[in-house]
Coordinates of C-alpha atoms in Angstrom, one line a residue:
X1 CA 47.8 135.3 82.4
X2 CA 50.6 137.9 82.2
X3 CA 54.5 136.7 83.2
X4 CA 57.3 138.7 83.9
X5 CA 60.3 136.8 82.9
X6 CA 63.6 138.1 85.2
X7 CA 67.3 136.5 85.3
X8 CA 65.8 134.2 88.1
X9 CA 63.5 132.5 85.6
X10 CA 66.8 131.5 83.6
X11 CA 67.4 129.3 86.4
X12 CA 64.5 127.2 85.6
X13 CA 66.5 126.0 82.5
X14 CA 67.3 123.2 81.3
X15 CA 71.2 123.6 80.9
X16 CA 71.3 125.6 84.4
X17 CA 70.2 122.3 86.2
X18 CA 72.1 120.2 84.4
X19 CA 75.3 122.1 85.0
X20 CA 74.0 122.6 88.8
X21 CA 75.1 119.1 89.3
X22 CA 78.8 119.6 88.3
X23 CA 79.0 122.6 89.9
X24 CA 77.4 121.3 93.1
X25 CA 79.5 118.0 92.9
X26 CA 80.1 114.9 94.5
X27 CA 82.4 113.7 97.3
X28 CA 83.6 110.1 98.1
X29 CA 85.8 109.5 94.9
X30 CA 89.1 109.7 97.0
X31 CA 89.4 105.5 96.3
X32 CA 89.0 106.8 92.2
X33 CA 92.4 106.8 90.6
X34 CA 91.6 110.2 88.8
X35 CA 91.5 111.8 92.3
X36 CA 94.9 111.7 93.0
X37 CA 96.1 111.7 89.1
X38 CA 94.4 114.9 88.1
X39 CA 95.2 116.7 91.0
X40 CA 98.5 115.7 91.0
X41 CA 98.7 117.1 87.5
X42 CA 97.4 120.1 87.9
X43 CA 99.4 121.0 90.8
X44 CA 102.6 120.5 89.3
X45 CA 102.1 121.1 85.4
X46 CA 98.9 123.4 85.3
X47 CA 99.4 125.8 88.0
X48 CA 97.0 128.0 86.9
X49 CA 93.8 125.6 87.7
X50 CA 95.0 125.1 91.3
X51 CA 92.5 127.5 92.5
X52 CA 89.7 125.3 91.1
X53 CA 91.2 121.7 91.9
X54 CA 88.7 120.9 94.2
X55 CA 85.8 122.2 92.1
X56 CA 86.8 120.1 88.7
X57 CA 87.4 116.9 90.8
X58 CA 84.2 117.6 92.6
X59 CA 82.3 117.6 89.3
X60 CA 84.1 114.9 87.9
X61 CA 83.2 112.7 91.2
X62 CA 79.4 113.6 90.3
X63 CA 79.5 112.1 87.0
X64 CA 81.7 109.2 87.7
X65 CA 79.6 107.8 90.5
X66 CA 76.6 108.3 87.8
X67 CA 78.0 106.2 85.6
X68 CA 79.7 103.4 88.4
X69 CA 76.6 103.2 90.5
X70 CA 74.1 103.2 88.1
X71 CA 75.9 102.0 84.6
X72 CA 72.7 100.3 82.7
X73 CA 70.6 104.3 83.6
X74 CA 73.7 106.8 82.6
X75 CA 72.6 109.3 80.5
X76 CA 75.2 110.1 77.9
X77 CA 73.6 113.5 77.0
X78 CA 75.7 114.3 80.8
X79 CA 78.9 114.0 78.8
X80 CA 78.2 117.1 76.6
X81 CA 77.6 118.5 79.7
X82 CA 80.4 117.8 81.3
X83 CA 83.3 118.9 78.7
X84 CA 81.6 122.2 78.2
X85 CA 81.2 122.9 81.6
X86 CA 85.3 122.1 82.3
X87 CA 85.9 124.0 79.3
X88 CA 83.6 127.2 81.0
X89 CA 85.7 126.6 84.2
X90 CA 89.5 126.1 82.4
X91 CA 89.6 128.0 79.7
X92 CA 88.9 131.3 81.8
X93 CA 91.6 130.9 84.2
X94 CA 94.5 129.9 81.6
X95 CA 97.4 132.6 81.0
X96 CA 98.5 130.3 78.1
X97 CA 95.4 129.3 76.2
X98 CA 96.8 126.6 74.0
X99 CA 97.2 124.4 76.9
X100 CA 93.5 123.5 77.1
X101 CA 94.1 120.9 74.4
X102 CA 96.9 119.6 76.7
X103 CA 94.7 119.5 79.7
X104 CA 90.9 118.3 78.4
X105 CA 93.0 115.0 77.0
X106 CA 94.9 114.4 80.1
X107 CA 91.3 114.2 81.8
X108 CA 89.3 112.1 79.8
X109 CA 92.5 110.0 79.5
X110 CA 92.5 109.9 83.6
X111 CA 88.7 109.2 83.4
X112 CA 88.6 106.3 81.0
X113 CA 91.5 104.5 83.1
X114 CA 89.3 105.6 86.6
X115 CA 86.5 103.2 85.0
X116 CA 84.6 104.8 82.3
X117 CA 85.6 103.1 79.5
X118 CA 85.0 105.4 76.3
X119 CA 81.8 106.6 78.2
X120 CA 83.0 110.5 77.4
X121 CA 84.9 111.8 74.8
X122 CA 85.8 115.3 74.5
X123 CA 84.0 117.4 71.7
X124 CA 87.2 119.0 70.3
X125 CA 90.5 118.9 71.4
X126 CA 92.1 121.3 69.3
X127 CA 89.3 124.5 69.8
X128 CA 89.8 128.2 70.4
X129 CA 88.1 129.8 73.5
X130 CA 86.4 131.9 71.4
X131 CA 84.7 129.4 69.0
X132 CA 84.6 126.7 72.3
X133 CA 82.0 130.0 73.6
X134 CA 80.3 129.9 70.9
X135 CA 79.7 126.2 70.7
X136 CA 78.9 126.3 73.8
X137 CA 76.6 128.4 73.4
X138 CA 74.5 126.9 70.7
X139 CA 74.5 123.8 73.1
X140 CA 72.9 125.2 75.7
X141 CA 70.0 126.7 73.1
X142 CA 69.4 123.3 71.8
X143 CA 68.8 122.1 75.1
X144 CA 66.9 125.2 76.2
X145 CA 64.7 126.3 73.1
X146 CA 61.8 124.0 74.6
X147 CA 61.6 125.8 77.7
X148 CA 62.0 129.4 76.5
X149 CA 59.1 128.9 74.3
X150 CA 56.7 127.8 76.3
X151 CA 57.9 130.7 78.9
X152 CA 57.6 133.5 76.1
X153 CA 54.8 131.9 74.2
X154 CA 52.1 134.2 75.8
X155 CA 51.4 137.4 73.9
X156 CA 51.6 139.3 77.3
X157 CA 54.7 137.9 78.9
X158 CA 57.2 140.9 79.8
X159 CA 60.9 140.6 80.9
X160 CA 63.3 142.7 82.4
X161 CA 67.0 143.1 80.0
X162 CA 68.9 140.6 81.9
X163 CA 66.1 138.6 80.4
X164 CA 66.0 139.6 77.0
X165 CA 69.8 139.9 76.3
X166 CA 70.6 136.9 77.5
X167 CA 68.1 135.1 75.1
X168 CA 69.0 137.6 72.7
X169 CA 72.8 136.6 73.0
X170 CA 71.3 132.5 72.4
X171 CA 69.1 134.0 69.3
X172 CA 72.3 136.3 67.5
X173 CA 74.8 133.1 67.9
X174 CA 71.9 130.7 66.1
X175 CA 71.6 133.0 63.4
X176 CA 74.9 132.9 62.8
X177 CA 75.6 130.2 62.5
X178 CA 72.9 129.2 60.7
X179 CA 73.3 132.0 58.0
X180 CA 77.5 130.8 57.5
X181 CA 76.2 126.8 56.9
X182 CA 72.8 126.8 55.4
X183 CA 73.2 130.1 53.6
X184 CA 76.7 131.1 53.0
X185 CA 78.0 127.6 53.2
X186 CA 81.5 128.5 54.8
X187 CA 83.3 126.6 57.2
X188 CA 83.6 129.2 60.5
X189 CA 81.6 126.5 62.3
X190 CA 81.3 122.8 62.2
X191 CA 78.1 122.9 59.8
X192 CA 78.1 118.8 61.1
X193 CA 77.4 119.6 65.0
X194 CA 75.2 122.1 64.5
X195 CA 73.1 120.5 62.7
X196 CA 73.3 117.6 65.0
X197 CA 72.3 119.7 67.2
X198 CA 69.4 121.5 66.1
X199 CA 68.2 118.6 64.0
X200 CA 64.9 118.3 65.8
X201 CA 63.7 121.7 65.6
X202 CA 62.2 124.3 63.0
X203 CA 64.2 126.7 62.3
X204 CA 61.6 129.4 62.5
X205 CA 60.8 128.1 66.2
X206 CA 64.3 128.7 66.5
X207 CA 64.6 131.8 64.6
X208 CA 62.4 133.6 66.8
X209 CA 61.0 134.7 70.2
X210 CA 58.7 137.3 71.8
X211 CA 59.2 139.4 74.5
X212 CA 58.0 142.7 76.1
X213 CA 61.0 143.9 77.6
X214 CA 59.4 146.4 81.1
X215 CA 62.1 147.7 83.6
X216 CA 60.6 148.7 86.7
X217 CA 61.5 151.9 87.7
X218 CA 61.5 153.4 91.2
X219 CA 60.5 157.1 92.1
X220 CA 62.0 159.7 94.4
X221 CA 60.7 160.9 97.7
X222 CA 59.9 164.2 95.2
X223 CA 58.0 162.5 92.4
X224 CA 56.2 160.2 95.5
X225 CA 55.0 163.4 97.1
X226 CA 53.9 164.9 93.6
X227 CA 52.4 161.2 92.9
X228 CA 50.4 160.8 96.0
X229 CA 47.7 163.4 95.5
X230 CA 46.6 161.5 92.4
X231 CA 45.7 158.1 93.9
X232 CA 41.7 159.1 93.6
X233 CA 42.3 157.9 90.2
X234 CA 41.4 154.1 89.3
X235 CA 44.6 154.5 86.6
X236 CA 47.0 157.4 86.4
X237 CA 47.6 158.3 83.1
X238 CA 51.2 158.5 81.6
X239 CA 53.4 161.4 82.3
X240 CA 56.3 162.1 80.4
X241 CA 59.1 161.0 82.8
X242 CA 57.6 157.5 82.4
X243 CA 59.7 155.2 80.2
X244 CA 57.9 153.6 77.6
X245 CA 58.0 149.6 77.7
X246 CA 59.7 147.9 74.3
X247 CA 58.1 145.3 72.4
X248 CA 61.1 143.2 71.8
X249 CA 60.4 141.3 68.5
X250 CA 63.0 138.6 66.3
X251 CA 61.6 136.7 63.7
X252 CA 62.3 135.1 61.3
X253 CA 61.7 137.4 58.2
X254 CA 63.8 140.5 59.7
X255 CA 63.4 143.4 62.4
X256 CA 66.6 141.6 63.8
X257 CA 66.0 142.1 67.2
X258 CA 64.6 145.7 66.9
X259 CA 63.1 147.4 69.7
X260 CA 60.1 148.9 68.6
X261 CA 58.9 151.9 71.5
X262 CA 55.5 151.3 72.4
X263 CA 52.8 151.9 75.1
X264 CA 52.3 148.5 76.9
X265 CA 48.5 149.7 77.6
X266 CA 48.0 150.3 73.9
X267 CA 50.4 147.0 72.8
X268 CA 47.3 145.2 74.9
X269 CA 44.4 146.9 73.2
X270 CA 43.9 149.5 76.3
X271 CA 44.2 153.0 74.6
X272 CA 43.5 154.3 78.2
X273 CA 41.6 154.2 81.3
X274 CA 38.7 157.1 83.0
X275 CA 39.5 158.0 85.8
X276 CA 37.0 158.2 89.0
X277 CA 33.9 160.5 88.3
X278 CA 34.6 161.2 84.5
X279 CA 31.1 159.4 83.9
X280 CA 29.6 161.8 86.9
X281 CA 27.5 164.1 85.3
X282 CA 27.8 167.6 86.2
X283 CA 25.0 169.5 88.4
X284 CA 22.1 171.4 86.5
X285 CA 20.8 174.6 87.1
X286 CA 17.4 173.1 88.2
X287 CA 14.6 175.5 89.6
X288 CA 13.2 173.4 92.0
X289 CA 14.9 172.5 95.3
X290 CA 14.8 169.1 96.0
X291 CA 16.1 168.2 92.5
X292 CA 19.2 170.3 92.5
X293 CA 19.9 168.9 96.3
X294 CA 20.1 165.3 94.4
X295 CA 22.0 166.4 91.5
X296 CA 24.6 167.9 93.9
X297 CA 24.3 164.6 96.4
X298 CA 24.6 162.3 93.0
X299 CA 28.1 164.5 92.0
X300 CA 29.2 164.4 95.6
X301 CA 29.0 161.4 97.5
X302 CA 31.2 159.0 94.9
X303 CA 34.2 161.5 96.1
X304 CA 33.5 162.7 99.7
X305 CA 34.1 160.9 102.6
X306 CA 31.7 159.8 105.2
X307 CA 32.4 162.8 107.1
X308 CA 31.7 165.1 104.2
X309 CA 28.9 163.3 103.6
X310 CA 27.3 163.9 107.0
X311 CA 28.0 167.9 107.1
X312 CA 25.9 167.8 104.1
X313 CA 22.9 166.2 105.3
X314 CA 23.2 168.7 108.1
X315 CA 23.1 171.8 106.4
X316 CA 20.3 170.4 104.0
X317 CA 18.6 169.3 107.6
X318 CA 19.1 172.7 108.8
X319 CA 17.6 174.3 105.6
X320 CA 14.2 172.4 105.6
X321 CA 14.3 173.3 109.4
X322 CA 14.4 177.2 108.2
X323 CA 11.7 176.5 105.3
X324 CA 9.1 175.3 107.9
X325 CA 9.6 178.5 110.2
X326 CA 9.3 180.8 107.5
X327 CA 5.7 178.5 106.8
X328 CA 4.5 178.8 110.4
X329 CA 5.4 182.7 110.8
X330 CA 3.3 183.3 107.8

């Protein structure tokens, strides 16, 4: 059964529900000792994170009452979760960068002392926000991989670009980073993690993922008119101001993401469609009467309307009519 994957079906992730929680939050934490510590910090010595106060303690309210309420059920894979997702909400709305260090300790210190005793502890410190996004990144693909595989596993499934580039975007960053520590062995990324990370997978499962990008396209109230005349036909054939879909293939022994331009119908063995009354065969130059009135009837009737239809049996009624008189006269 065909798909078409959009950026709505990204929401059916793995990593967007788990990061739903954080960014829904929590409320009821004002008795917590980090509610009135981190806010107080960020007020007066990170001024730039004042417009998302609320939101970080919100988030951090979620995962404390997971881990106070239901201790013996936490689920530590939430911690991962929870320093990339303040690092996706900090990072961005620093002037100074180099504070994030500064500001992801003071909140796991503010956390531990709030009653999660070395529950979380942040992933790095001491990061870059470039390499924290890429991190980040290969994360979120090691906790999605699952899901986009069976979603793109069918042979037909199409998506739109938003689609395809942001898997793509997942694809490029594994492939980097798997080329700099299995191949080229140098130390860009923290060979360790990633392979923590990716330690349950094939990396040709990985490697790879198919997809038939098709962007719908929407026509004029020129082309509609131009268009309408033609809807006789079971299947229009292509015209030349149609875009072409793009097989969208990465695997693992090259290509690298080409696009390769080719017609969906043909991509799914369907070279092309007849069109209504290509099979009709045309009508013969037959001597006798009665059989050219059929041939004409069996060309006609699959294309004319009731009405037509009628006025034909009429005139053929009113030509038998004239046969007989000539008969009777003589």
């Amino acid at each position: 059964m065909e798909t078409h994957l959009t950026e709505e079906n990204l929401k059916k992730l793995r990593s967007y529900y788990k990061y739903y929680y954080f960014e829904k939050g929590e409320s009821g934490c004002n008795h917590a000792l980090f509610y009135s510590d981190i806010r107080e910090e960020i007020e007066v010595h990170y001024r730039d994170l004042r417009n998302i106060s609320d939101k970080l303690i919100k988030g951090l309210c979620f995962i404390y009452n997971k881990k106070i309420n239901n201790p013996t059920k936490f689920d530590n894979e939430f911690c991962s979760y929870l320093y990339y997702w303040l690092g996706h909400n900090i990072f961005p709305n620093l002037s100074n960068k180099t504070l994030f260090s500064k500001i992801i300790t003071m909140i796991y210190q503010v956390l531990e002392l709030s009653g999660m005793h070395n529950v979380c502890q942040p992933i790095y410190k001491e990061i870059h926000e470039e390499t924290f996004n890429r991190y980040k990144l290969l994360f979120d693909y090691s906790q999605d991989h699952q899901n986009i595989k069976l979603s793109t596993s069918n042979a037909y499934t199409t998506c739109n670009q938003e689609y395809k580039k942001f898997i793509q975007n997942y694809i490029n960053t594994y492939r980097d980073a798997y080329s700099k520590c299995e191949i080229e062995r140098t130390n860009k990324y923290d060979c360790v993690y990633f392979n923590k990370l990716f330690e349950k997978y094939e990396h040709t499962d990985l490697n790879s993922f198919h997809c038939v990008q098709h962007n719908v396209q929407t026509h004029s109230a020129d082309e509609e008119e131009v268009i309408e005349p033609s809807r006789l036909s079971l299947s229009m054939p292509r015209t030349s101001s149609e875009t072409p879909d793009s097989v969208i293939y990465t695997n693992p022994k090259g290509n690298n993401g080409q696009i390769l331009n080719h017609n969906l119908h043909e991509y799914r063995g369907l070279a092309g469609r007849q069109v209504l009354g290509s099979h009709v065969p045309m009508p013969t130059d037959e001597t006798d009467e009665s059989g050219s009135t059929k041939t004409i009837m069996g060309s006609v009737v699959p294309v004319l309307g009731v009405s037509s239809f009628s006025l034909l049996l009429y005139k053929v009624n009113i030509n038998i009519v004239y046969i007989h008189r000539i008969v009777i006269y003589v």
